[in-house]
RNA sequence: UGGGGUGUCGCCAAGUGGUAAGGCAGCGGUUUUUGGGGCCGCCAUUCGCAGGUUCGAAUCCUGCCACCCCAGCCA
């Protein structure tokens, strides 16, 4: 199999820039970084950044830093630095000994801030938060420099050192770059470099009470690490000018460049930490790893594979246009892999009993079933067969429409790897609910072929009643009913438009006995139903399976059409 | 009456003056003991719109339109 999770052969604009820089000798090794802030869980949107950051460098023999952007002690937590590392590893990337924290550079960053002051390029401002906002002007109006901007270098240095020494309360002073309060780019209007925060930092403890801002810390951390290509998302385009200003005005000897690409959005879900948190707090999902969430921990729990996620990311390309990728594209990547790797098993999710009236009572036999038709080398297994079986309820219709060619009264179908059976009688209870089908089987069709060349139009999966293993099966679907949950009318809550069947839990499903002893983490295809994964809640004797993704289902499409036309 | 970006098939996305790649979805057919999968075929005379330059424009020029981002002591 060709590795679909490998780099795309068509180069995107970032890969082109890297190769040009290499060829022109502007850089000799590609060095990138993935810079998460440790204040939340990673979601599939991040996997695009991760795959691009690590992938582009790796392909070119370069390397990547995993750098936590921990410049804001009030929102960050070590618990996230662990979960983020686990997720990046799970996706299949390794940073070797290049784990870093922006806080590792606090001393250097501080030194360079003093250099900026000495060069007259930074000053201590003592405006309060509201005043700073007012002085910044608006998007269409120039700002105005602070009345504190003209302090002497000595005074600035003294004030800054006392800020560092903890002499002032939070918010009383800031260090700002002296750039241009009238710049049409708001980010260039004397951006803040340091703010006072008497807060405990998860790594530096109480050493600091001033913390650098992103616009200052990020470019210079890149410079310190020798990052050549600093890749980020579109909303930072305006920050690039500040990025360059700091790199050029501080005595670092590196020249990293920032490039921006569009972040990943997927239909039928939302992709921001804040909104995901809202879903949890509203009780709409069970937590960060609820399999309906787009977090990496949720995909992992649901049963998605890291290789499929990487293949998906590589399939969508890299560009600068905002977009929402069809979730089918992700599902396709997962099916493509599992079709090749997942063993096939039979499982009846919504059982309907079938009694073979001409099959001897008390008898059983074992029939050979292929493990994976895509890979004959995976061999075969034996599946027990007997007089009483279960088939899928939806595989029988008493009064079938033209296009339904599964089991119906008087109709003959094949039981996969077993026999042809014909439905002779429908048994119902007092409410008219079908409780049992009485059928006959043709002993000559053992294995599933008729010696007389007779054909059937359908093959059903089944499980022998006496041998069935019971399990709980959780069928997952997208959480939202609308492809773009956020496109709601004014005043409407985006959390309203939910898919009522995003989770359907089925108990007492009937599985073939080969599934009896599977462990957590086991993945297989339930024939004709989809790909499934043994959930972490699963225990021997109380198995729990998650549906990762369905199989493509032509009948479901026809059924939907028929219902739409009122013919069903 | 600011600045920075983006607009190519239903959804992604190549293309950078020589006459619209590819993937996903969809639709036919074929094969098939999964209505799965495989295989074959169809699916943009047209590139946000309007002009212009050119033998020739998605690509160059001009004007317009739409959408996204920027006024955190967040990142």
Coordinates of C-alpha atoms (C1' of nucleotides) in Angstrom, one line a residue:
Chain A
X1 CA 0.0 0.0 0.0
X2 CA 1.3 3.5 -0.8
X3 CA 1.5 5.5 2.4
X4 CA -1.3 8.1 2.0
X5 CA -0.2 9.8 5.2
X6 CA 3.1 10.8 3.6
X7 CA 3.7 14.2 2.1
X8 CA 1.6 15.2 -0.8
X9 CA 3.5 15.2 -4.1
X10 CA 2.0 18.5 -5.2
X11 CA 3.9 21.2 -3.4
X12 CA 2.0 23.9 -1.5
X13 CA 3.2 27.5 -1.3
X14 CA 5.0 26.8 2.0
X15 CA 6.9 23.8 0.7
X16 CA 7.9 25.8 -2.4
X17 CA 9.2 28.7 -0.2
X18 CA 11.3 26.2 1.8
X19 CA 12.8 24.6 -1.2
X20 CA 13.6 27.9 -2.8
X21 CA 15.3 29.0 0.4
X22 CA 17.3 25.8 0.5
X23 CA 18.3 26.1 -3.2
X24 CA 19.2 29.7 -2.9
X25 CA 21.3 28.9 0.1
X26 CA 19.3 31.3 2.3
X27 CA 19.0 28.5 4.9
X28 CA 20.9 25.3 5.1
X29 CA 18.5 23.3 7.3
X30 CA 14.7 23.7 7.7
X31 CA 13.9 24.4 11.3
X32 CA 10.2 24.8 12.4
X33 CA 8.3 24.8 15.6
X34 CA 4.9 23.8 16.9
X35 CA 4.0 26.5 19.5
X36 CA 0.9 25.6 21.5
X37 CA -0.2 27.6 24.5
X38 CA -0.7 25.2 27.3
X39 CA -4.2 26.4 28.1
X40 CA -6.4 23.7 26.5
X41 CA -6.7 20.5 24.6
X42 CA -5.6 20.0 21.1
X43 CA -8.2 19.5 18.4
X44 CA -8.2 18.2 14.9
X45 CA -7.6 21.8 13.7
X46 CA -4.2 21.7 15.4
X47 CA -3.4 18.5 13.7
X48 CA -3.2 20.5 10.5
X49 CA -0.6 22.8 12.0
X50 CA 1.3 19.8 13.6
X51 CA 1.4 17.9 10.3
X52 CA 2.6 20.9 8.4
X53 CA 5.1 22.0 11.1
X54 CA 6.7 18.6 11.6
X55 CA 6.0 17.3 8.1
X56 CA 7.6 20.0 6.1
X57 CA 10.8 20.0 8.1
X58 CA 11.0 16.2 8.3
X59 CA 10.6 15.8 4.5
X60 CA 13.6 18.1 4.0
X61 CA 15.8 16.5 6.6
X62 CA 15.2 19.4 9.0
X63 CA 13.8 19.4 12.5
X64 CA 11.0 20.8 14.7
X65 CA 10.8 22.1 18.2
X66 CA 7.8 21.5 20.4
X67 CA 7.7 24.9 22.2
X68 CA 5.1 25.7 24.7
X69 CA 4.1 29.4 24.5
X70 CA 3.8 29.9 28.2
X71 CA 3.9 33.6 28.5
X72 CA 0.6 34.1 30.3
X73 CA 0.8 32.4 33.7
X74 CA -2.8 33.3 34.6
X75 CA -4.4 31.0 32.0
X76 CA -1.9 28.2 31.6
X77 CA -1.5 24.9 33.3
X78 CA 1.0 22.0 33.4
X79 CA -1.9 19.5 32.9
X80 CA -2.2 20.8 29.4
X81 CA 1.5 20.4 28.6
X82 CA 1.2 16.7 29.3
X83 CA -1.9 16.2 27.2
X84 CA -0.5 18.2 24.3
X85 CA 2.7 16.1 24.3
X86 CA 0.6 12.9 24.4
X87 CA -1.5 14.1 21.5
X88 CA 1.4 15.1 19.3
X89 CA 3.1 11.8 19.9
X90 CA -0.1 9.9 19.2
X91 CA -0.3 11.7 15.8
X92 CA 3.1 10.2 15.1
X93 CA 5.6 13.1 15.6
X94 CA 8.7 13.2 17.6
X95 CA 10.6 16.3 18.8
X96 CA 13.5 14.3 20.2
X97 CA 15.3 16.5 22.7
X98 CA 13.8 19.7 21.3
X99 CA 11.1 20.3 23.9
X100 CA 11.2 23.9 24.9
X101 CA 9.2 26.5 26.7
X102 CA 9.1 30.2 25.9
X103 CA 9.8 30.6 29.7
X104 CA 13.2 29.0 29.1
X105 CA 14.1 32.3 27.4
X106 CA 12.7 34.8 29.9
X107 CA 16.3 35.9 30.9
X108 CA 17.4 36.5 27.4
X109 CA 14.1 38.2 26.5
X110 CA 14.6 40.5 29.5
X111 CA 18.1 41.4 28.4
X112 CA 17.0 42.3 25.0
X113 CA 14.2 44.5 26.4
X114 CA 16.9 46.5 28.2
X115 CA 18.8 46.8 24.9
X116 CA 15.7 48.2 23.3
X117 CA 15.4 50.7 26.1
X118 CA 19.0 51.7 25.8
X119 CA 18.5 52.2 22.1
X120 CA 15.6 54.4 22.7
X121 CA 13.3 51.9 21.1
X122 CA 11.2 51.0 24.1
X123 CA 9.8 53.0 27.0
X124 CA 7.9 52.4 30.2
X125 CA 4.3 53.5 29.9
X126 CA 2.2 54.3 32.9
X127 CA -1.2 54.7 31.3
X128 CA -3.9 52.5 32.6
X129 CA -5.6 49.9 30.5
X130 CA -8.5 52.2 29.5
X131 CA -6.1 55.0 28.6
X132 CA -4.0 52.7 26.5
X133 CA -7.0 51.7 24.6
X134 CA -8.1 55.2 24.0
X135 CA -4.6 56.3 22.9
X136 CA -4.5 53.4 20.4
X137 CA -7.0 55.1 18.2
X138 CA -9.3 53.1 16.0
X139 CA -9.0 51.1 12.8
X140 CA -9.6 54.3 10.8
X141 CA -8.1 56.8 13.1
X142 CA -4.5 57.3 14.1
X143 CA -3.5 56.8 17.7
X144 CA -1.8 59.2 20.0
X145 CA 1.5 58.6 21.9
X146 CA 1.4 58.4 25.6
X147 CA 2.4 61.3 27.7
X148 CA 5.0 59.0 29.3
X149 CA 6.7 58.1 26.1
X150 CA 9.4 60.7 26.5
X151 CA 11.0 59.6 29.7
X152 CA 14.8 59.4 29.6
X153 CA 16.6 56.2 29.0
X154 CA 17.8 56.2 32.6
X155 CA 14.3 56.7 33.9
X156 CA 13.0 53.9 31.6
X157 CA 15.7 51.6 32.7
X158 CA 15.1 52.3 36.3
X159 CA 11.4 51.9 36.1
X160 CA 11.7 48.7 34.1
X161 CA 14.1 47.2 36.6
X162 CA 11.7 48.1 39.4
X163 CA 8.9 46.5 37.5
X164 CA 11.0 43.4 37.4
X165 CA 11.8 43.7 41.1
X166 CA 8.1 43.7 41.9
X167 CA 7.9 47.3 43.2
X168 CA 4.7 48.0 41.3
X169 CA 1.2 46.5 41.3
X170 CA -0.3 44.7 38.3
X171 CA -1.4 47.1 35.6
X172 CA 0.5 50.1 36.8
X173 CA 3.2 50.1 34.1
X174 CA 4.0 48.4 30.9
X175 CA 7.0 48.3 28.6
X176 CA 6.2 49.3 25.1
X177 CA 8.1 49.4 21.8
X178 CA 8.4 52.9 20.3
X179 CA 7.2 52.3 16.7
X180 CA 4.4 54.4 15.3
X181 CA 1.1 55.3 16.9
X182 CA -0.3 56.4 13.6
X183 CA 0.6 53.2 11.7
X184 CA -2.4 51.9 9.7
X185 CA -1.5 48.5 11.1
X186 CA -2.9 48.6 14.6
X187 CA -0.4 46.0 15.7
X188 CA 2.4 48.5 15.1
X189 CA 1.0 51.2 17.4
X190 CA 3.7 50.9 20.1
X191 CA 2.9 47.3 21.0
X192 CA 3.3 46.1 24.6
X193 CA 6.4 44.2 25.4
X194 CA 6.0 43.4 29.1
X195 CA 3.1 43.6 31.5
X196 CA 3.2 43.2 35.3
X197 CA 1.6 40.1 36.6
X198 CA 2.2 39.0 40.1
X199 CA 1.3 35.4 39.3
X200 CA 2.8 32.0 39.9
X201 CA 4.1 30.5 36.7
X202 CA 3.9 26.8 36.1
X203 CA 7.6 26.6 35.4
X204 CA 9.4 29.6 36.7
X205 CA 7.4 29.8 39.9
X206 CA 7.6 33.2 41.5
X207 CA 10.8 34.3 39.8
X208 CA 9.1 36.8 37.6
X209 CA 6.4 39.3 38.1
X210 CA 6.7 40.7 34.6
X211 CA 5.8 38.6 31.6
X212 CA 6.5 39.2 27.9
X213 CA 3.7 39.5 25.4
X214 CA 3.2 37.1 22.5
X215 CA 4.3 39.7 19.9
X216 CA 7.6 40.1 21.6
X217 CA 8.3 36.6 22.9
X218 CA 7.3 34.7 19.8
X219 CA 9.6 36.1 17.2
X220 CA 12.5 36.2 19.6
X221 CA 12.0 32.6 20.8
X222 CA 12.0 31.7 17.1
X223 CA 15.3 33.6 16.7
X224 CA 16.9 31.9 19.7
X225 CA 16.0 28.5 18.4
X226 CA 17.1 29.3 14.9
X227 CA 13.7 28.6 13.5
X228 CA 13.9 29.3 9.8
X229 CA 10.2 29.1 8.9
X230 CA 7.7 30.1 11.5
X231 CA 4.3 28.8 10.3
X232 CA 1.1 30.1 11.8
X233 CA -2.5 30.8 10.9
X234 CA -4.0 33.6 9.0
X235 CA -5.1 35.7 11.9
X236 CA -1.4 36.5 12.6
X237 CA -0.9 38.1 9.2
X238 CA -1.1 41.6 10.8
X239 CA 1.4 40.5 13.5
X240 CA 4.1 39.7 10.9
X241 CA 5.2 43.4 10.7
X242 CA 5.8 43.5 14.5
X243 CA 7.5 40.1 14.3
X244 CA 10.0 41.5 11.8
X245 CA 10.5 44.7 13.8
X246 CA 11.5 42.8 16.9
X247 CA 13.8 40.4 15.1
X248 CA 15.5 43.4 13.4
X249 CA 15.8 45.6 16.4
X250 CA 17.3 43.2 18.9
X251 CA 20.9 41.9 18.7
X252 CA 19.9 38.3 17.9
X253 CA 21.8 36.7 15.0
X254 CA 19.0 34.8 13.3
X255 CA 16.4 35.9 10.8
X256 CA 13.3 33.7 11.1
X257 CA 10.4 34.3 8.7
X258 CA 6.7 34.0 9.4
X259 CA 4.3 32.5 6.9
X260 CA 0.6 32.1 7.4
X261 CA -1.9 29.5 6.2
X262 CA -5.6 29.0 6.6
X263 CA -6.7 27.1 9.7
X264 CA -8.7 23.9 9.3
X265 CA -12.5 23.9 9.8
X266 CA -14.6 20.8 9.3
X267 CA -18.3 20.7 8.5
X268 CA -20.8 19.7 11.2
X269 CA -18.5 20.7 14.1
X270 CA -16.9 23.7 15.7
X271 CA -13.2 24.2 16.3
X272 CA -12.4 26.6 19.1
X273 CA -11.4 25.8 22.6
X274 CA -13.9 28.3 24.0
X275 CA -16.8 26.8 22.0
X276 CA -15.8 23.2 22.8
X277 CA -15.8 24.2 26.5
X278 CA -19.3 25.6 26.1
X279 CA -20.5 22.3 24.8
X280 CA -19.1 20.5 27.8
X281 CA -20.4 23.1 30.3
X282 CA -23.9 23.0 28.7
X283 CA -23.9 19.2 29.2
X284 CA -24.3 18.6 25.4
X285 CA -21.3 16.3 25.4
X286 CA -19.7 14.3 28.2
X287 CA -16.3 15.9 28.2
X288 CA -13.2 16.6 26.2
X289 CA -13.0 13.0 25.0
X290 CA -16.6 12.5 24.2
X291 CA -16.3 10.7 20.8
X292 CA -18.4 13.4 19.2
X293 CA -15.9 16.1 20.0
X294 CA -13.3 17.2 17.5
X295 CA -10.5 17.0 20.0
X296 CA -7.7 14.6 19.3
X297 CA -8.4 12.8 22.6
X298 CA -12.0 12.3 21.3
X299 CA -10.9 11.0 18.0
X300 CA -8.5 8.7 19.7
X301 CA -11.2 7.4 22.0
X302 CA -13.6 6.9 19.2
X303 CA -11.2 4.8 17.3
X304 CA -9.8 7.1 14.6
X305 CA -6.2 6.3 13.7
X306 CA -3.4 8.8 13.6
X307 CA -2.4 7.7 10.2
X308 CA -5.8 8.4 8.8
X309 CA -5.8 11.9 10.3
X310 CA -2.4 12.6 8.8
X311 CA -3.6 11.3 5.4
X312 CA -6.6 13.5 5.7
X313 CA -4.5 16.6 6.5
X314 CA -2.2 15.9 3.6
X315 CA -5.2 15.5 1.3
X316 CA -6.7 18.9 2.0
X317 CA -3.6 20.9 1.0
X318 CA -2.3 24.2 2.4
X319 CA -3.6 27.6 1.2
X320 CA -4.6 31.0 2.4
X321 CA -8.3 30.8 1.7
X322 CA -10.7 30.3 4.6
X323 CA -12.6 27.1 4.2
X324 CA -14.7 24.4 5.7
X325 CA -13.7 21.0 4.6
X326 CA -16.4 18.4 4.1
X327 CA -16.3 15.9 7.0
X328 CA -16.7 13.1 4.4
X329 CA -13.1 13.8 3.4
X330 CA -11.9 12.8 6.9
X331 CA -14.2 9.8 6.9
X332 CA -13.0 8.8 3.5
X333 CA -9.4 8.8 4.8
X334 CA -10.3 6.6 7.7
X335 CA -12.3 4.1 5.6
X336 CA -9.5 3.9 3.1
X337 CA -7.1 2.7 5.8
X338 CA -9.4 0.5 7.7
X339 CA -10.7 -1.2 4.5
X340 CA -7.2 -2.5 4.1
X341 CA -6.3 -3.2 7.7
X342 CA -9.4 -4.1 9.7
X343 CA -10.5 -7.7 10.1
X344 CA -14.1 -8.4 9.2
X345 CA -16.5 -9.8 11.8
X346 CA -20.2 -10.3 11.9
X347 CA -22.3 -8.4 14.4
X348 CA -26.1 -8.0 14.5
X349 CA -26.8 -4.6 16.0
X350 CA -30.6 -4.8 16.1
X351 CA -31.4 -8.5 16.2
X352 CA -34.4 -10.3 14.7
X353 CA -34.6 -14.0 15.4
X354 CA -34.6 -16.5 12.5
X355 CA -35.5 -20.1 13.0
X356 CA -34.5 -22.6 10.3
X357 CA -37.4 -25.0 10.5
X358 CA -35.6 -27.7 8.4
X359 CA -32.3 -27.5 10.3
X360 CA -31.9 -30.3 12.9
X361 CA -32.5 -29.2 16.4
X362 CA -29.4 -29.3 18.7
X363 CA -27.0 -29.5 15.7
X364 CA -24.3 -27.0 15.0
X365 CA -21.5 -26.7 12.5
X366 CA -18.6 -24.4 11.8
X367 CA -18.3 -22.4 8.6
X368 CA -15.2 -20.9 7.2
X369 CA -15.2 -17.1 6.9
X370 CA -12.5 -14.9 5.3
X371 CA -10.9 -12.4 7.7
X372 CA -10.2 -9.7 5.2
X373 CA -11.0 -10.0 1.5
X374 CA -8.5 -7.2 0.8
X375 CA -5.8 -9.3 2.4
X376 CA -6.2 -13.0 1.8
X377 CA -3.0 -13.6 3.7
X378 CA -4.9 -12.7 6.9
X379 CA -6.6 -16.1 6.7
X380 CA -9.9 -17.5 7.7
X381 CA -11.8 -18.2 10.9
X382 CA -14.7 -20.6 11.8
X383 CA -18.1 -19.2 12.6
X384 CA -20.7 -21.4 14.4
X385 CA -24.0 -22.0 12.7
X386 CA -27.2 -23.5 14.1
X387 CA -31.0 -23.7 13.9
X388 CA -31.6 -20.3 15.6
X389 CA -29.9 -17.2 14.3
X390 CA -30.2 -13.5 14.4
X391 CA -30.2 -11.2 11.4
X392 CA -30.4 -7.4 11.3
X393 CA -34.0 -6.2 11.7
X394 CA -33.6 -3.8 8.9
X395 CA -32.6 -6.7 6.6
X396 CA -36.2 -7.9 6.5
X397 CA -39.3 -6.1 5.1
X398 CA -42.7 -7.6 5.1
X399 CA -43.8 -5.5 2.2
X400 CA -40.7 -4.4 0.4
X401 CA -40.5 -1.7 -2.2
X402 CA -39.1 -2.6 -5.6
X403 CA -35.5 -1.7 -4.9
X404 CA -35.3 -3.6 -1.6
X405 CA -33.7 -6.9 -2.3
X406 CA -33.0 -8.2 1.1
X407 CA -35.2 -10.8 2.9
X408 CA -39.0 -10.7 2.5
X409 CA -41.7 -13.3 2.7
X410 CA -41.2 -16.0 0.1
X411 CA -37.8 -14.6 -0.8
X412 CA -34.5 -16.4 -0.9
X413 CA -31.2 -14.6 0.2
X414 CA -27.8 -15.8 1.2
X415 CA -26.4 -15.8 4.8
X416 CA -22.8 -14.9 4.3
X417 CA -20.4 -17.8 4.3
X418 CA -23.4 -20.1 5.2
X419 CA -26.5 -21.1 3.3
X420 CA -29.3 -19.7 1.2
X421 CA -32.5 -19.3 3.2
X422 CA -36.1 -18.6 2.3
X423 CA -38.5 -16.8 4.5
X424 CA -41.6 -19.0 4.9
X425 CA -43.5 -17.3 7.8
X426 CA -43.5 -14.1 9.8
X427 CA -44.3 -14.4 13.5
X428 CA -45.8 -11.4 15.3
X429 CA -46.8 -10.5 18.8
X430 CA -50.1 -9.0 19.9
X431 CA -49.0 -5.5 18.9
X432 CA -48.1 -6.6 15.4
X433 CA -44.4 -6.4 16.0
X434 CA -42.4 -9.0 14.2
X435 CA -40.8 -11.3 16.7
X436 CA -39.4 -14.1 14.6
X437 CA -39.0 -15.3 11.1
X438 CA -39.4 -19.0 10.2
X439 CA -37.3 -19.9 7.3
X440 CA -35.9 -22.9 5.5
X441 CA -32.4 -23.4 4.4
X442 CA -31.0 -25.2 1.4
X443 CA -28.3 -27.7 2.6
X444 CA -26.9 -27.8 -0.9
X445 CA -25.8 -24.2 -0.7
X446 CA -23.3 -24.7 2.2
X447 CA -20.7 -22.0 2.1
X448 CA -22.9 -19.7 0.1
X449 CA -23.0 -21.1 -3.4
X450 CA -25.8 -22.9 -5.2
X451 CA -24.6 -25.9 -7.2
X452 CA -27.4 -25.3 -9.7
X453 CA -26.1 -21.8 -10.3
X454 CA -29.1 -20.2 -8.7
X455 CA -28.4 -16.5 -7.7
X456 CA -29.7 -14.4 -4.9
X457 CA -29.8 -10.6 -4.8
X458 CA -28.6 -10.1 -1.2
X459 CA -26.1 -11.5 1.3
X460 CA -26.9 -10.9 4.9
X461 CA -24.7 -11.0 8.0
X462 CA -25.9 -13.2 10.9
X463 CA -25.0 -14.6 14.2
X464 CA -25.9 -18.0 15.7
X465 CA -28.3 -17.3 18.6
X466 CA -26.8 -19.9 20.9
X467 CA -23.2 -18.8 20.4
X468 CA -23.8 -15.0 20.3
X469 CA -21.7 -12.7 22.5
X470 CA -23.7 -9.7 23.8
X471 CA -22.3 -6.2 23.6
X472 CA -23.1 -2.6 23.9
X473 CA -22.6 -0.7 20.7
X474 CA -22.4 3.1 20.5
X475 CA -23.3 4.6 17.2
X476 CA -21.8 8.0 16.7
X477 CA -22.7 10.6 14.2
X478 CA -21.9 14.4 13.8
X479 CA -23.0 16.5 16.7
X480 CA -24.7 19.3 14.7
X481 CA -27.5 19.2 12.3
X482 CA -26.1 22.0 10.2
X483 CA -22.9 21.8 8.2
X484 CA -21.8 25.1 9.6
X485 CA -23.1 25.3 13.2
X486 CA -22.0 28.9 13.5
X487 CA -24.1 30.3 10.7
X488 CA -27.1 31.0 12.8
X489 CA -29.4 34.0 12.6
X490 CA -28.9 36.9 14.9
X491 CA -29.9 36.1 18.4
X492 CA -29.9 32.4 17.9
X493 CA -27.7 30.1 19.9
X494 CA -25.3 28.1 17.7
X495 CA -25.7 25.3 20.3
X496 CA -29.4 24.8 19.4
X497 CA -29.1 23.1 16.1
X498 CA -28.0 19.6 17.3
X499 CA -28.3 16.3 15.6
X500 CA -30.7 14.3 17.8
X501 CA -29.1 11.0 16.8
X502 CA -25.4 12.0 17.3
X503 CA -25.3 9.2 19.8
X504 CA -27.4 6.0 19.6
X505 CA -26.6 3.4 22.2
X506 CA -27.6 -0.1 21.4
X507 CA -27.5 -2.8 24.2
X508 CA -27.6 -6.5 23.7
X509 CA -26.2 -6.5 20.2
X510 CA -25.2 -10.0 19.1
X511 CA -21.6 -10.6 18.1
X512 CA -20.0 -13.7 16.6
X513 CA -18.0 -15.5 19.2
X514 CA -14.6 -14.6 17.7
X515 CA -15.2 -11.2 19.3
X516 CA -15.6 -12.7 22.8
X517 CA -12.1 -11.8 24.1
X518 CA -11.1 -8.6 22.3
X519 CA -9.4 -6.0 24.3
X520 CA -9.7 -2.2 24.5
X521 CA -8.2 -0.7 21.4
X522 CA -9.3 -3.5 19.1
X523 CA -10.6 -2.4 15.7
X524 CA -12.6 -4.3 13.1
X525 CA -15.2 -4.0 10.5
X526 CA -18.7 -5.3 11.4
X527 CA -19.7 -6.5 8.0
X528 CA -22.1 -4.2 6.2
X529 CA -22.3 -1.9 9.2
X530 CA -19.0 0.0 9.6
X531 CA -15.7 0.1 11.4
X532 CA -15.8 -0.3 15.2
X533 CA -13.4 0.1 18.1
X534 CA -13.4 -1.3 21.6
X535 CA -14.0 1.6 23.9
X536 CA -12.2 2.2 27.2
X537 CA -15.4 1.4 29.1
X538 CA -15.3 -2.1 27.7
X539 CA -14.7 -5.1 30.1
X540 CA -14.6 -8.8 29.5
X541 CA -18.2 -10.0 29.6
X542 CA -19.4 -6.4 29.1
X543 CA -18.0 -5.3 25.8
X544 CA -18.5 -1.8 24.5
X545 CA -17.9 -0.9 20.9
X546 CA -17.7 2.6 19.3
X547 CA -18.6 3.1 15.7
X548 CA -15.7 4.9 14.2
X549 CA -17.3 5.5 10.8
X550 CA -20.0 3.8 8.7
X551 CA -19.5 2.0 5.5
X552 CA -20.7 3.7 2.4
X553 CA -24.3 2.7 2.2
X554 CA -26.1 2.7 -1.2
X555 CA -29.3 1.3 0.2
X556 CA -29.5 4.1 2.8
X557 CA -29.4 6.6 -0.1
X558 CA -32.1 4.8 -2.0
X559 CA -34.2 4.5 1.2
X560 CA -33.8 8.2 1.8
X561 CA -34.9 9.0 -1.7
X562 CA -37.9 6.7 -1.4
X563 CA -39.0 8.3 1.8
X564 CA -38.6 11.7 0.3
X565 CA -40.9 10.6 -2.6
X566 CA -43.3 9.2 -0.1
X567 CA -42.8 5.7 -1.5
X568 CA -41.7 4.3 1.8
Chain B
rU1 C1' -14.0 57.5 5.0
rG2 C1' -7.6 52.8 7.4
rG3 C1' -4.5 48.5 6.9
rG4 C1' -3.7 43.3 5.9
rG5 C1' -5.6 39.0 3.3
rU6 C1' -8.8 35.8 0.2
rG7 C1' -12.1 34.8 -4.0
rU8 C1' -11.0 28.5 -9.7
rC9 C1' -17.0 22.6 -10.1
rG10 C1' -21.5 21.1 -4.2
rC11 C1' -16.5 20.8 -0.6
rC12 C1' -11.1 21.1 -0.7
rA13 C1' -7.3 22.5 -4.3
rA14 C1' -3.4 22.8 -8.6
rG15 C1' -2.5 26.5 -12.2
rU16 C1' 2.0 32.4 -12.3
rG17 C1' 0.5 34.5 -20.7
rG18 C1' -0.5 29.3 -24.7
rU19 C1' -6.0 27.5 -24.5
rA20 C1' -8.9 24.6 -16.7
rA21 C1' -4.6 18.9 -12.6
rG22 C1' -6.1 15.9 -8.7
rG23 C1' -8.9 14.5 -4.2
rC24 C1' -13.8 14.3 -1.7
rA25 C1' -19.0 14.2 -2.8
rG26 C1' -22.5 13.1 -6.8
rC27 C1' -24.1 10.3 -11.2
rG28 C1' -23.9 6.0 -14.7
rG29 C1' -21.8 1.1 -15.9
rU30 C1' -19.1 -3.4 -14.7
rU31 C1' -17.3 -6.9 -11.2
rU32 C1' -18.5 -8.8 -6.4
rU33 C1' -20.8 -14.2 -1.1
rU34 C1' -20.3 -6.9 2.5
rG35 C1' -26.2 -2.5 -1.5
rG36 C1' -18.6 -2.5 1.2
rG37 C1' -14.3 -2.7 -1.9
rG38 C1' -12.3 -2.9 -7.0
rC39 C1' -12.4 -1.4 -12.1
rC40 C1' -14.4 1.9 -16.2
rG41 C1' -16.8 6.3 -17.5
rC42 C1' -19.4 11.2 -16.7
rC43 C1' -19.1 15.6 -13.7
rA44 C1' -16.0 24.0 -14.8
rU45 C1' -16.2 26.3 -22.9
rU46 C1' -15.0 28.5 -17.7
rC47 C1' -11.8 30.8 -13.2
rG48 C1' -16.2 36.9 -7.9
rC49 C1' -18.0 41.0 -11.6
rA50 C1' -17.1 44.7 -15.5
rG51 C1' -13.9 46.8 -18.9
rG52 C1' -8.9 46.9 -21.2
rU53 C1' -3.9 45.0 -23.1
rU54 C1' -2.5 40.7 -26.3
rC55 C1' -2.6 36.5 -32.0
rG56 C1' -3.9 34.3 -27.2
rA57 C1' -5.7 36.0 -20.2
rA58 C1' -7.8 32.1 -14.5
rU59 C1' -2.9 34.2 -15.1
rC60 C1' -1.0 41.3 -17.1
rC61 C1' -3.6 46.4 -16.3
rU62 C1' -8.0 49.4 -14.5
rG63 C1' -12.4 49.8 -11.8
rC64 C1' -15.9 47.4 -8.8
rC65 C1' -18.2 43.5 -5.6
rA66 C1' -18.1 39.8 -1.6
rC67 C1' -16.0 37.5 2.5
rC68 C1' -12.1 37.0 6.5
rC69 C1' -8.5 39.4 10.1
rC70 C1' -6.8 43.9 13.1
rA71 C1' -8.9 48.8 18.1
rG72 C1' -6.7 42.1 24.9
rC73 C1' -1.9 44.6 29.8
rC74 C1' -4.8 36.8 25.2
rA75 C1' -2.1 33.7 21.9

